Amino acid sequence: MSIATTATTAPHDEHHGPARGLMRWVTTTNHKDIGTLYLCFALAMFFVGGIMAMLIRAELFEPGLQLMQPTFFNEMTTMHALVMIFGAVMPAFVGLANWQIPMMIGAPDMALPRLNNWSFWILPFAAAMLLSTLFMQGGGPAGGWTMYPPLMLQTGEAFPFVIFAVHLLGISSVMGAINIVVTIFNMRAPGMSMMKMPLFVWTWLITAFLLIAVMPVLAGAVTMLLTDKFFDTSFFNAAGGGDPVMFQHIFWFFGHPEVYILILPAFGIVSQIIPTFARKPLFGYSSMVYATASIAFLSFIVWAHHMFTVGMPLTAELFFMYATMLIAVPTGVKVFNWVATMWRGSLTFETPMLFAVAFVVLFTIGGFSGLMLAITPADFQYHDTYFVVAHFHYVLVTGAVFAIMGATYYWLPKWTGHMYNEKLGKWHFWLSVVFVNVLFFPQHFLGLAGMPRRIPDYAVQFADWNMISTLGGFAFGASQLLFLYIVVQSIRGGAKATGRVWEGARGLEWTVPSPAPYHTFREAPEVH
Amino acid sequence: METTRPSLDPRVRRANQRLALLLGAVAVGLFVLFIVLNLK
């Protein structure tokens, strides 16, 4: 971890603040403004996707069709995933990157500020287009976020709009990733060598390379879907000599690195929070960097574990099984290092630390169920059941979303200049951590008992656990309103935050005042 | 509108633009490659 020794802001910041009014947000090229825009957008999409989740759980409260037609249910499962992945989690991480990376490496802003503005402003239009498909003739996409043909090709008028929205979301992500790579490579303060960078910066650098490598693959796959539908090509059409399974291979060649795009920045966040509240340097810094790089490399050679049941040569199944299991090694290194950082630390459990500790425990549960799914013969039993739903929600909700919430509590005083309400923050944490387990843990049992995913109705033997899961879901969803209240309250006022905010905080971002001035590090700080 | 950001050294700015263009070209190249690989 680096230590700054010089002052960080120019003396005339107060004369060079943001423009006033709405145009500030439309035309801004300031990394902090754009970070705020991303985070607000992500929070809005989190609630939009959350409402869809509530509708899904409401329908599944008891067997039989209660509230909606099966097609609408399928639209909800599809859109919930697309909105949460591309609208909530990824933009939230980009927002955190925008706010924090320049401040963490001593840069005055992102390397390409206009590109940064464009990256963000594509997003609301793409999301609006995606959501508008729900009101089109034939309804929105209902074939799942994986968009497998031929099912996806049955989508009505919405089809080209979904494809275009995915293209736009991908372009936005790639532009954001390019900006992050260039910023980290070219804009570091003197003395901030690569191996002195905070872990959040490292994990984002690796994530950005993953994004640049795989978002074009998704764009290529959906473009081929588009030409199959409208231009009589047969990339994935068996009747024309194409291969629908090829789409699955291409999709998951994107899809598995995408999973790590959704979790590597979370690893970085937890690696910032735990040392702060353990009041110790991160244990095994360099091994954390190499483990992150290893996970990113392995993510390119495990894609077919998502499709074991589709039919593959035994050799391929064995290869993908063993390669998948290998990911547990660098992931285990990370979990070990987080625990070793806490070991004999001077621990306190403010809200960010609570979320970070919950992340370590609950993400590890998601990792273990992932290992179970990696076992090819067992996967034939689990495939497309609620066990998979439980697995990836442990990874993405108690993993990625908990890390984002922990990061919000951790850096909110730096952004707003006010401490959030710690008592309410703890309430939010405990309500979330209890009810998220009530929501998702029973889904393991449902899956092992054979309940398929993506169905609006189910056999009566699954009724009890579904009822409990739905109750947990409603309570977890309601708890997030408390999160919104706490964030808004902190923006509006509260106890003044100091520059350092947390006693154990280390790093350049804590050397600037709270709230962080509009422009920071006009002159590069010295880092030893 | 917002004109007061510290201006970058032109050499750094050019380096930023070159690296961004290179990465953008890689992204576009991968997009084309994955479609071409699927042509028969």
CSV table of C-alpha atoms in Angstrom, one decimal, chain B residues 3-38:
chain,number,residue,atom,x,y,z
B,3,THR,CA,-12.9,24.2,-18.4
B,4,THR,CA,-10.7,24.2,-15.4
B,5,ARG,CA,-9.5,20.6,-15.3
B,6,PRO,CA,-5.7,20.6,-15.2
B,7,SER,CA,-4.6,20.1,-18.7
B,8,LEU,CA,-2.4,17.1,-19.4
B,9,ASP,CA,1.1,17.1,-20.7
B,10,PRO,CA,0.6,16.7,-24.5
B,11,ARG,CA,2.9,13.7,-24.5
B,12,VAL,CA,0.8,12.0,-21.9
B,13,ARG,CA,-2.4,12.9,-23.8
B,14,ARG,CA,-1.0,11.4,-27.1
B,15,ALA,CA,0.2,8.3,-25.2
B,16,ASN,CA,-3.4,8.0,-23.8
B,17,GLN,CA,-4.9,8.3,-27.2
B,18,ARG,CA,-2.6,5.8,-28.8
B,19,LEU,CA,-3.2,3.2,-26.1
B,20,ALA,CA,-6.9,3.7,-26.3
B,21,LEU,CA,-6.9,3.3,-30.1
B,22,LEU,CA,-4.9,0.2,-29.8
B,23,LEU,CA,-7.3,-1.3,-27.2
B,24,GLY,CA,-10.3,-0.2,-29.3
B,25,ALA,CA,-8.7,-1.9,-32.4
B,26,VAL,CA,-8.2,-5.1,-30.4
B,27,ALA,CA,-11.9,-5.0,-29.4
B,28,VAL,CA,-13.2,-4.4,-32.9
B,29,GLY,CA,-10.7,-7.1,-34.2
B,30,LEU,CA,-12.1,-9.7,-31.8
B,31,PHE,CA,-15.7,-8.8,-32.8
B,32,VAL,CA,-14.8,-9.4,-36.5
B,33,LEU,CA,-12.7,-12.5,-35.8
B,34,PHE,CA,-15.4,-14.3,-33.9
B,35,ILE,CA,-17.9,-13.8,-36.8
B,36,VAL,CA,-15.4,-14.7,-39.5
B,37,LEU,CA,-14.4,-17.9,-37.6
B,38,ASN,CA,-18.1,-18.9,-37.8
